[in-house]
Coordinates of C-alpha atoms and ligand atoms in Angstrom, one line a residue:
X183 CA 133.1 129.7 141.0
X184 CA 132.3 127.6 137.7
X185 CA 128.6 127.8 137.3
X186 CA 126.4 124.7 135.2
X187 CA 123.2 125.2 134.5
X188 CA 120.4 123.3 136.2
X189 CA 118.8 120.9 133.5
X190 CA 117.0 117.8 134.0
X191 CA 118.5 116.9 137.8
X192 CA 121.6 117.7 136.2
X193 CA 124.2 119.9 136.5
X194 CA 126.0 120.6 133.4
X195 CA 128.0 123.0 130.7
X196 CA 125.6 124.4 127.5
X197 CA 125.9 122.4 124.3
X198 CA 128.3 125.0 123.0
X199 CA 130.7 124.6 125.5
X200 CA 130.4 128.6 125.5
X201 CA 131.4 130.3 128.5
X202 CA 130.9 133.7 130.0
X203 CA 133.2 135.6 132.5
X204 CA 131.3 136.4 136.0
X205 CA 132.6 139.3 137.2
X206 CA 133.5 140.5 141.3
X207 CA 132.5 144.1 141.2
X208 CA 133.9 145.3 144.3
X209 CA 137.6 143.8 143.1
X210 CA 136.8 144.6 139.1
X211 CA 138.2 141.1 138.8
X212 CA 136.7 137.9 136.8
X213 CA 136.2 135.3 139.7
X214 CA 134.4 132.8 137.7
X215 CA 132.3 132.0 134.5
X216 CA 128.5 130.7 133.3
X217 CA 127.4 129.0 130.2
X218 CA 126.9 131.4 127.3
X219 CA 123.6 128.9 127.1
X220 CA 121.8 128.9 123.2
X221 CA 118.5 128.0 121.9
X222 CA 119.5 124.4 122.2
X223 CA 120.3 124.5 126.1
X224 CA 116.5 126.1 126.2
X225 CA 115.4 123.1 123.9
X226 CA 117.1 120.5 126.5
X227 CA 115.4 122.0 129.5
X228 CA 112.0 123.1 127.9
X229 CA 111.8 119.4 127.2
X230 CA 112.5 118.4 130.7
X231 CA 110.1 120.4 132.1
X232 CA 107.9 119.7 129.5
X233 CA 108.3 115.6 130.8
X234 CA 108.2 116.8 134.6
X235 CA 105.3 118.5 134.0
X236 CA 102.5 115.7 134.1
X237 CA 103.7 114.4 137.3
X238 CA 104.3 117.0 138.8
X239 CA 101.1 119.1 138.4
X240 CA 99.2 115.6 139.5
X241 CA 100.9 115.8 142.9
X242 CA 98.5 116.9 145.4
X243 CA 99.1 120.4 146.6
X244 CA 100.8 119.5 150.3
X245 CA 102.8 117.2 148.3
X246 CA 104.2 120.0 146.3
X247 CA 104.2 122.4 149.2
X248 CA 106.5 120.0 151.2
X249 CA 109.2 120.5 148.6
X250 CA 108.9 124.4 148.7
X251 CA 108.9 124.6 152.4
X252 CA 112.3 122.2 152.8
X253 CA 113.7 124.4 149.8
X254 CA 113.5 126.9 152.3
X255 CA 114.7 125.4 155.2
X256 CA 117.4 124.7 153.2
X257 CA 118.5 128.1 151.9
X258 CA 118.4 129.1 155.8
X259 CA 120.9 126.4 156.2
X260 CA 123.1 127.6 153.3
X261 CA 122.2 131.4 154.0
X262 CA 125.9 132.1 155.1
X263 CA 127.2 130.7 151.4
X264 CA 124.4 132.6 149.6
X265 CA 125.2 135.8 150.9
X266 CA 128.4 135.5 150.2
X267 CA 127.8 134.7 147.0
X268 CA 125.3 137.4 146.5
X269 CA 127.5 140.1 147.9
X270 CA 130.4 138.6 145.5
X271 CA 128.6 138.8 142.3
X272 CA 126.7 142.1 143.5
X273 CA 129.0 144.5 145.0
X274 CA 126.3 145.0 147.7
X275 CA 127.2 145.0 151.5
X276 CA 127.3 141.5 152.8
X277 CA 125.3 142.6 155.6
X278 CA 122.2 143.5 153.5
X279 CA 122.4 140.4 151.8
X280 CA 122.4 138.7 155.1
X281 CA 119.6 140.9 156.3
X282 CA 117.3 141.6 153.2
X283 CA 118.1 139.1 150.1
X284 CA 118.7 135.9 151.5
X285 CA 116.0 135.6 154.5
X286 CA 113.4 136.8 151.7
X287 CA 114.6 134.0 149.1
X288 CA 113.2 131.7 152.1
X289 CA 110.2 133.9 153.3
X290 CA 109.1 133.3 148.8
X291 CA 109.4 129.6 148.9
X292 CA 107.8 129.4 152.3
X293 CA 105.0 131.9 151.3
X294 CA 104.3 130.0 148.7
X295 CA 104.5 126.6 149.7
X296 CA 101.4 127.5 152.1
X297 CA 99.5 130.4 150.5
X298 CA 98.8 128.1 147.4
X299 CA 97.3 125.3 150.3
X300 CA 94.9 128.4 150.9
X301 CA 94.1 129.6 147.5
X302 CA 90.0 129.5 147.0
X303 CA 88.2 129.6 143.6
X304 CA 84.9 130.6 143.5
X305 CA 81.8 128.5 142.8
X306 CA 78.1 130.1 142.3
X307 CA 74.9 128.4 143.2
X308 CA 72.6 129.2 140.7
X309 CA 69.6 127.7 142.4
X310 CA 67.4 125.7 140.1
X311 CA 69.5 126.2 137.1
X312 CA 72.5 124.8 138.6
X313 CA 76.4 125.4 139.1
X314 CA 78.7 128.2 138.0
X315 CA 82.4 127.4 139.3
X316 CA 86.3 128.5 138.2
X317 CA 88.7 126.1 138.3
X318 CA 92.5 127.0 138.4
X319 CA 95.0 125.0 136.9
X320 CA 98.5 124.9 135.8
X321 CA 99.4 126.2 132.6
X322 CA 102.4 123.8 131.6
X323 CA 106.0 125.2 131.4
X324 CA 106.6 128.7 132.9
X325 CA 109.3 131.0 131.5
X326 CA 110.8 132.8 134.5
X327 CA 113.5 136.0 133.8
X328 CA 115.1 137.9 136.7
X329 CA 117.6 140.9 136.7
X330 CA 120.8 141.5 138.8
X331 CA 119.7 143.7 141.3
X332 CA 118.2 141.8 143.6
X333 CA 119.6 138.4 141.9
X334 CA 117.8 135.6 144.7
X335 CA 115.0 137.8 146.1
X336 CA 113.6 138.3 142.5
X337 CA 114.0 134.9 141.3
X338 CA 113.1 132.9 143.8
X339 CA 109.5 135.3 143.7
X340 CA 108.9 134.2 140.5
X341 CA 110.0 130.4 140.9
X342 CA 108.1 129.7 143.8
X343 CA 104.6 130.9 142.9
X344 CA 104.9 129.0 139.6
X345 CA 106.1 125.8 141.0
X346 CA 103.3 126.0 143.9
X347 CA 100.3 126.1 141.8
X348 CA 101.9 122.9 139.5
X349 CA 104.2 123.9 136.7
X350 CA 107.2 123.1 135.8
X351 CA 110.0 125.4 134.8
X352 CA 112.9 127.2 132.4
X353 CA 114.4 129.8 134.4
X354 CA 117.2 132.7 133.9
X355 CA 118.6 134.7 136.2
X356 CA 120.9 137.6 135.3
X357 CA 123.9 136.8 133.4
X358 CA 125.7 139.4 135.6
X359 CA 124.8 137.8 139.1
X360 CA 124.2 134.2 138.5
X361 CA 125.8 132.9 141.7
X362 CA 122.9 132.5 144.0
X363 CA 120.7 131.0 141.7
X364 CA 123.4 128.3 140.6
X365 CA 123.6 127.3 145.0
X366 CA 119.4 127.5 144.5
X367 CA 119.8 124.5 141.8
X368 CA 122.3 122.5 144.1
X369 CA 119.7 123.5 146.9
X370 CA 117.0 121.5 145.0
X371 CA 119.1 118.7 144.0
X372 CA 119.6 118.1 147.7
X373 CA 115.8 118.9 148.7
X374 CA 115.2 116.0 145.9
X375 CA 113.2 117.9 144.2
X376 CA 112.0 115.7 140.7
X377 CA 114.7 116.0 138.2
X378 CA 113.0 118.6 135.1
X379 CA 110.3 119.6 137.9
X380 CA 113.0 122.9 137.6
X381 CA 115.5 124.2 135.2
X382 CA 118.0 126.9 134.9
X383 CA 119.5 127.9 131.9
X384 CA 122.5 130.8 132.8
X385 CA 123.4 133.0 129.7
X386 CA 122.7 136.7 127.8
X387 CA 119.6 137.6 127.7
X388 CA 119.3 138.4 124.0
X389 CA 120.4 134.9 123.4
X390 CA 119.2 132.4 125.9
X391 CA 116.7 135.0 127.3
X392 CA 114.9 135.2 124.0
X393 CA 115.2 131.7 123.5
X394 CA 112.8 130.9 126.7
X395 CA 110.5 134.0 125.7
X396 CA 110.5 132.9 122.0
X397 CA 109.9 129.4 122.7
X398 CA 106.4 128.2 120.9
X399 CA 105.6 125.8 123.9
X400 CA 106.5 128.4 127.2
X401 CA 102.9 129.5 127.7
X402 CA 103.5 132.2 130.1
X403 CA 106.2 134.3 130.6
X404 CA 107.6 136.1 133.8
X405 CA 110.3 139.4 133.7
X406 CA 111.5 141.7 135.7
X407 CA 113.7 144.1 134.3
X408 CA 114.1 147.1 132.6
X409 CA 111.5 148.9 130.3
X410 CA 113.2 148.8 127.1
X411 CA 113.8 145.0 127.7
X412 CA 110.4 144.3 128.6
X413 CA 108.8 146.3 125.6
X414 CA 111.4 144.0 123.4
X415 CA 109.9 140.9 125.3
X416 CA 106.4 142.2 125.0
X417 CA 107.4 142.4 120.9
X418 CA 107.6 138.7 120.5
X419 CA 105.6 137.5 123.2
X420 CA 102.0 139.1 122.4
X421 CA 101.8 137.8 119.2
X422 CA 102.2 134.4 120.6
X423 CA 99.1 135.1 122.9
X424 CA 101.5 134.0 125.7
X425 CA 100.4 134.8 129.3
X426 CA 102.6 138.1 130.5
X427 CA 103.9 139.6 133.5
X428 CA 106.4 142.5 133.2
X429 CA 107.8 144.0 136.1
X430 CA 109.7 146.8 134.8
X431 CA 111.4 150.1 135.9
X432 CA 111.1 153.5 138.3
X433 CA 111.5 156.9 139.0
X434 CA 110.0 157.2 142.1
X435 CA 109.1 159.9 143.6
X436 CA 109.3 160.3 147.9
X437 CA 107.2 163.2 148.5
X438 CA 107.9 165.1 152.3
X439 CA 105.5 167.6 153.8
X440 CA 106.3 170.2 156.4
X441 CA 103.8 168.0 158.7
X442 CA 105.9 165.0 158.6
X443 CA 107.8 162.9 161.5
X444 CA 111.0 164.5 160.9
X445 CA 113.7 162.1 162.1
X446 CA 111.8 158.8 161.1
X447 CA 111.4 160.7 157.7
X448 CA 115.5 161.4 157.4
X449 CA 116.2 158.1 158.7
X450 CA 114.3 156.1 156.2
X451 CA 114.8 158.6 153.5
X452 CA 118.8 158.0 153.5
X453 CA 117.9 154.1 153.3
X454 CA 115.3 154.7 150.4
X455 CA 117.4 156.5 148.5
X456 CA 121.2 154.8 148.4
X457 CA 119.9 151.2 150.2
X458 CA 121.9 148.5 147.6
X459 CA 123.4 151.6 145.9
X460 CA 120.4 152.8 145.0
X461 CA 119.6 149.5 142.5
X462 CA 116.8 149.0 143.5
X463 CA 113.5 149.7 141.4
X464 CA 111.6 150.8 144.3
X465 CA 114.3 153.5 145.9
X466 CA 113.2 157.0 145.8
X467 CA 115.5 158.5 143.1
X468 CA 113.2 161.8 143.1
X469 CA 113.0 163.3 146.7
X470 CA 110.4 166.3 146.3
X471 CA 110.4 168.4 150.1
X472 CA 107.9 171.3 151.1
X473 CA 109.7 174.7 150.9
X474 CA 109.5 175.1 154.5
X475 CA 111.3 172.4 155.0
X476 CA 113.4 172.3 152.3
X477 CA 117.5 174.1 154.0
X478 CA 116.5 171.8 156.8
X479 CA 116.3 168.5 155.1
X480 CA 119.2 169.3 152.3
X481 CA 121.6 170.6 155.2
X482 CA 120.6 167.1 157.2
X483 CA 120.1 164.6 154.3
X484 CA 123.9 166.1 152.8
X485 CA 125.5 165.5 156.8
X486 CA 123.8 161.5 156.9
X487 CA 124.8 161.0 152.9
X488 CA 128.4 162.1 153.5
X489 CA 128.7 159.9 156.9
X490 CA 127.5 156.7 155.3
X491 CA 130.9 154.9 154.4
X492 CA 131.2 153.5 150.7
X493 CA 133.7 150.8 151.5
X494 CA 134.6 146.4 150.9
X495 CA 131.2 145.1 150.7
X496 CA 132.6 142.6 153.2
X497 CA 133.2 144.9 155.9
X498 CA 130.1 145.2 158.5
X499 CA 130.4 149.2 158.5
X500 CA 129.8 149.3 154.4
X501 CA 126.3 151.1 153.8
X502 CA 127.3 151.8 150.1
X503 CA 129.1 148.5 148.2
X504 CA 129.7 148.2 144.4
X505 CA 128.1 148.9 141.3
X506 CA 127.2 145.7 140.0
X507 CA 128.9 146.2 136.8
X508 CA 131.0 148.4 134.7
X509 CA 128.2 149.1 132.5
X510 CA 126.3 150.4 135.3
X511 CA 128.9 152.0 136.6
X512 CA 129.8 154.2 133.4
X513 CA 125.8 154.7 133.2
X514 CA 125.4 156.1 136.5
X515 CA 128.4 158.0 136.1
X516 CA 127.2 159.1 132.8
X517 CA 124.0 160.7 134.6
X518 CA 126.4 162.6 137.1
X519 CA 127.3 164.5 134.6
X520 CA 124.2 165.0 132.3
X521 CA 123.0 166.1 135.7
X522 CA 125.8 169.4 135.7
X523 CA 125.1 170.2 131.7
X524 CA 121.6 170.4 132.6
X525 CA 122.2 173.0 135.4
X526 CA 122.1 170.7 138.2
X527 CA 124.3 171.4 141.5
X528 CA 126.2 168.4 143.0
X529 CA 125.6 169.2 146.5
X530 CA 127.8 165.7 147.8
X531 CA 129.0 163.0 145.9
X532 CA 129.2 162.6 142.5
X533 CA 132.5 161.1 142.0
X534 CA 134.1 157.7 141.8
X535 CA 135.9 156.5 145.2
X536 CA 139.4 155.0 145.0
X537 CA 141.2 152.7 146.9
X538 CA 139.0 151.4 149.2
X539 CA 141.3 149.4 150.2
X540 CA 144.1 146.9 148.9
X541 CA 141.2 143.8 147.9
X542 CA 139.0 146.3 146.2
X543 CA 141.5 149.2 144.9
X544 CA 140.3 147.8 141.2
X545 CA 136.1 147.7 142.3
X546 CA 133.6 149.9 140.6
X547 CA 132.6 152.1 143.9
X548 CA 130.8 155.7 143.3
X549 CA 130.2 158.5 146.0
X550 CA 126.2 158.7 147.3
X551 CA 124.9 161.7 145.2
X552 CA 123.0 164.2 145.9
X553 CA 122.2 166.6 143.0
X554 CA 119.2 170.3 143.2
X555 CA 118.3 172.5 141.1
X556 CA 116.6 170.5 137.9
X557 CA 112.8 170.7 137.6
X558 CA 111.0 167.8 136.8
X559 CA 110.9 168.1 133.4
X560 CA 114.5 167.6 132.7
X561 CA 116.2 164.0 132.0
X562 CA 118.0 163.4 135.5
X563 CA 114.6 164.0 136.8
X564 CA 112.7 161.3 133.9
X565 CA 115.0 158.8 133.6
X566 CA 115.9 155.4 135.5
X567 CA 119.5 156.2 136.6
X568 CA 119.4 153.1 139.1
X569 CA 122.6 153.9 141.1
X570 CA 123.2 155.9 144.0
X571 CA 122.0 158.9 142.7
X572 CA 118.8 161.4 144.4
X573 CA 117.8 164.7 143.2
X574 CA 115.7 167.2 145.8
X575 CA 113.1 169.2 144.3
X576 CA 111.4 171.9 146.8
X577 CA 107.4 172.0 146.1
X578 CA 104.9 174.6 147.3
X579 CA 101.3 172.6 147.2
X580 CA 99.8 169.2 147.1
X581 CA 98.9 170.3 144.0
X582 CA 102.4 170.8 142.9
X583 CA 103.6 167.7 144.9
X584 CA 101.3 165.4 142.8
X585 CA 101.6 167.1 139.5
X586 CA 105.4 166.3 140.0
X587 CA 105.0 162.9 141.2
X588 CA 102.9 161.9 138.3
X589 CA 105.3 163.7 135.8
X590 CA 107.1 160.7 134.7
X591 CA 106.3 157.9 132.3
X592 CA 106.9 155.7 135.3
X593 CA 104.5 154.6 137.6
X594 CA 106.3 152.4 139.9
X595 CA 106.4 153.3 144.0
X596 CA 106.0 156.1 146.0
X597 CA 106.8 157.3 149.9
X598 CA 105.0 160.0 151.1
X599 CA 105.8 161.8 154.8
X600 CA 102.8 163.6 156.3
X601 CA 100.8 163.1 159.9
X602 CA 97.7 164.7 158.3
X603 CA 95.8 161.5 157.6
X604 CA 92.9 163.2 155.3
X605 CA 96.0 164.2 152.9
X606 CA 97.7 160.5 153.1
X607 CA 94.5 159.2 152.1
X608 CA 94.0 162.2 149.6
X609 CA 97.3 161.8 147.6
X610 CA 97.5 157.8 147.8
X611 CA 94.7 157.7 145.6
X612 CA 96.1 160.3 143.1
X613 CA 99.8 159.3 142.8
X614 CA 100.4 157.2 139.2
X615 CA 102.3 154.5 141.3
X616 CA 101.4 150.6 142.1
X617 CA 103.0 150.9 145.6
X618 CA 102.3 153.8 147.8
X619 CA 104.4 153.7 151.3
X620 CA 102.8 156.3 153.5
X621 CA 105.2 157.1 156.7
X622 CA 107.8 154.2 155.5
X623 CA 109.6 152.1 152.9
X624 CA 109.9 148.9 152.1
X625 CA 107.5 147.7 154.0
X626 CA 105.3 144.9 152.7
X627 CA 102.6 142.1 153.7
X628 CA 103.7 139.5 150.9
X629 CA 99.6 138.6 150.6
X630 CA 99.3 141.8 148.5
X631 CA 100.0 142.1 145.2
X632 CA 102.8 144.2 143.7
X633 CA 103.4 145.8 140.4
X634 CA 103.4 148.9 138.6
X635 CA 101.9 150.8 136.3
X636 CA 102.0 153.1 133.2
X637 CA 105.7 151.6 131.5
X638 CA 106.8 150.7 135.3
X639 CA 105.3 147.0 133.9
X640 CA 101.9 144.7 132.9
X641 CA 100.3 142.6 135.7
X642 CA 101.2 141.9 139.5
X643 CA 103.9 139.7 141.5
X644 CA 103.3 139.3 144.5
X645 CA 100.4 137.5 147.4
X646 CA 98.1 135.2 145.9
X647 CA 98.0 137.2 142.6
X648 CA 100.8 135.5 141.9
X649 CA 99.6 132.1 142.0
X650 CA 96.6 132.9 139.9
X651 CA 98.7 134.7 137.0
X652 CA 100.4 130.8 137.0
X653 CA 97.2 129.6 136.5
X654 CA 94.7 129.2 133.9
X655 CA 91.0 129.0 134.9
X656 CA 87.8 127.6 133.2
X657 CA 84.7 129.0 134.0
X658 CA 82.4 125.5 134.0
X659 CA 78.6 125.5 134.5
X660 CA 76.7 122.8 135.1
X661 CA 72.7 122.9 134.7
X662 CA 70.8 120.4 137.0
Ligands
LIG863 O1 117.6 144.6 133.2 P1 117.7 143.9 131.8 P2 118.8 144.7 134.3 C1 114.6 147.2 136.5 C2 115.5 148.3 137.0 C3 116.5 148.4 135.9 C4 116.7 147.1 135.4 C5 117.9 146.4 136.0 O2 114.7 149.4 137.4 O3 115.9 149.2 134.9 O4 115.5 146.3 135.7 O5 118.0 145.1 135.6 C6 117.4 139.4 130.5 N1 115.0 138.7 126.0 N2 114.0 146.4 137.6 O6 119.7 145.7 133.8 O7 118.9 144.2 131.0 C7 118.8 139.7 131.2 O8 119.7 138.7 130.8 C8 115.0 138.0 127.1 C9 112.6 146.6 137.8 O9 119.3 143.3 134.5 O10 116.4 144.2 131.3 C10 118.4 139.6 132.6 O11 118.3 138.3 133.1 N3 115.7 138.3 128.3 C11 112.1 145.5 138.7 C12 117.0 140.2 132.7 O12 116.5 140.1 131.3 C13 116.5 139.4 128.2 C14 113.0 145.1 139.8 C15 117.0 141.7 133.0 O13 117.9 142.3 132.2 C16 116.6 140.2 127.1 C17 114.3 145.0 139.4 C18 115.9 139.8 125.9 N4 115.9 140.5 124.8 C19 114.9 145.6 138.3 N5 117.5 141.2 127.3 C20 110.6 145.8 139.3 N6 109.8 146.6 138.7 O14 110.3 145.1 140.2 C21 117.9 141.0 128.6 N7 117.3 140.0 129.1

């Protein structure tokens, strides 16, 4: 698949006529290639936007909405060919991109084509005196930056909020999965959606990334990605006084008690922990289990990690696909064995699987991974892995349970298993995370907000937060 970027109405090369190889992971195999887009591919669609803009945030709201709702009618028309293509550039099972990516990239536009119909500002009657009242507004054109993980999912979260409330925007999704969002652009072309109302620019991230974060007239900028990206992002964006949202990444901790309900616990714990091949920012890389419990769960959670089947991403029996790149793969694989000089055990897993089968004998597949014996302190147990990789520490107390969960400089997610209600509500409060999931995972009304905290990321995605981090308000007051 050639991909063009998204510029004006138009779909076309960059000015360079650069080109970057897109890679298939679960065949190793280059299956298509993007526009290595520069500063002057960002120029082009900054100053579309920049000429949508004025129309655009002057339509009234149900006239904007109308465009975000039959964008996602028409991804569920295209969902087959955008799972396919997510699973393609991912390496994930096409059957959780049927199930989880795709039918969320429409849930986002639909959310937010009606929450921002619903979205109140506040005015204060100030009797005699007169009026106090906020007024939210579009802030111009938005800079939106999304990571390969969960390549449609995450960018169509950022897109739609910003586009709701009235701006225009420069996008970039992942250089490594760009598939999904290049269908999204034909997508809008079809919806008619006003040519510059939405641009994407494909390309590196130090190159055309920084371009759109660098860009003096971007006013606010979206990311998701990793921490050390962010913090690069945050480097030339705060000095700018632009508006920031960094969702960044986790080492989250999934904390079971003795008390808890064991077989919904196992269950969910096996998805939480190697669900997209564990790339996912919110899995639960850190599993810390009562000592009571502790032989139980390992002898179980080993038995349901060995029987999950790491296979072609395009058969419908595949729990564990691809890594998504070579990179990630030689990272993860990196961590595997940091995890045995530290004095870890590999209790299952740990090593690359082979011949699949004939299409994918050249994919970048890795055994589910279960490693014990590290305390907290040590690096399997502080750093973002972000592969399919869990390590079990046993705890004696809440106490110890919290110290542990809090013992990173990540402050992401958490899952906690207990029936003891006083101790849900307890520890919620305590844990260092933005999402707590007590008794489940993934789980999620998309009014609330989402986020982290601590260097998990700066400000919230997410409900109606969202729309108001795309907006700019004035506080006006008016004396009678
Ligand atoms: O991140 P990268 P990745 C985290 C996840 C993991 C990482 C995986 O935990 O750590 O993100 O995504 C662009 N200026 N989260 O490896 O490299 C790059 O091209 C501007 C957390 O892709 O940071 C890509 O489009 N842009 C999250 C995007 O940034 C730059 C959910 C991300 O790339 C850039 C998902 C630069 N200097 C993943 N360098 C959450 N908390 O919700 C790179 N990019």
């Amino acid at each position: 698949m050639n991909i063009l970027n998204y510029i004006n109405g138009e779909l076309i090369g960059g000015q360079e006529d650069e080109w970057l190889d897109n890679f298939n992971p679960a065949t190793g195999e280059k299956y298509g290639r993007i526009p290595d887009s520069s500063k002057e591919d960002v120029e082009l669609a900054w100053k579309a936007a920049h000429d949508a803009f004025p129309a655009w945030s002057a339509l009234k709201q149900e006239e904007r909405s109308r465009y975000l709702l039959r964008i996602a009618e028409l991804i569920e028309v295209h969902q087959e060919k955008l799972a396919l293509a997510e699973s393609a550039d991912n390496g994930k099972p096409l059957s959780l991109a049927r199930r989880m990516d795709i039918p969320r990239a429409s849930d986002n536009f639909r959310f937010y084509g009606t929450a921002a119909l619903h979205m109140h500002s506040e005015t204060y009657d100030m009797g005699e005196q007169g009026f106090n009242y906020v007024l939210n507004r579009p802030i111009g054109v938005a800079g939106l930056i999304s990571p390969w993980n969960l390549p449609l999912y995450l960018f169509t979260w950022k897109v739609a909020p910003a586009l709701a409330v009235g701006n225009t925007v420069v996008a970039k999704p992942s250089e490594v999965t760009p598939a999904t969002a290049f269908i999204l652009s034909q997508i809008c072309i079809e919806a008619g959606l006003p040519p510059g109302v939405f641009n994407i620019v494909h390309g590196t991230g130090p190159k055309a990334g920084q371009a759109i974060v660098a860009h003096p007239k971007i006013p606010v900028i979206s990311f998701t990605g990793g921490t050390s990206t962010g913090a690069a992002i945050a480097k030339i964006a705060a000095p700018m006084f632009k508006k920031l949202s960094l969702e960044l990444g986790g080492k989250n901790p999934n904390i079971i008690f003795e008390d808890c309900d064991y077989d919904q616990m196992l269950k969910t714990t096996l998805a939480s922990s190697f669900t997209n091949q564990g790339q996912i920012c919110l899995c639960g890389s850190r599993i810390l289990v009562q000592r009571g419990l502790y032989e139980k769960f390992l002898k179980d959670f080993t038995e349901g990690t060995r029987a999950m089947k790491v296979g072609d991403p395009l058969e419908a029996d595949t729990r564990v696909g691809a890594i998504v790149s070579r990179a990630q793969y030689e990272k993860v694989l990196h961590y595997i064995l940091l995890a045995k000089e530290e004095g870890g055990k590999i209790e299952t897993g740990g090593k690359p699987v082979y011949e699949v089968n004939e299409r994918c004998k050249n994919g970048w597949f890795l055994e589910p991974t279960i490693v014990t014996g590290l305390d907290e302190h040590c690096r399997v147990n502080q750093e973002e892995i972000f592969g399919p990789v869990v390590s079990i520490i046993p705890f004696d107390t809440e106490e110890d349970a919290l110290r542990m969960a809090n013992a990173t400089q990540y402050g992401l997610s958490a899952t906690l298993w207990t029936s003891n209600l006083k101790r849900a509500h307890r520890m919620a409060a305590k844990i260092e995370s933005g999402i707590i999931w007590v008794n489940c995972w993934l789980v999620r009304d998309l009014r609330t907000p989402f986020g982290g905290m601590k260097n998990s990321g700066v400000g919230r995605e997410g409900g109606f937060e969202a729309l108001k981090f795309f907006t700019e308000t004035r506080n006006i007051c008016i004396q009678l």
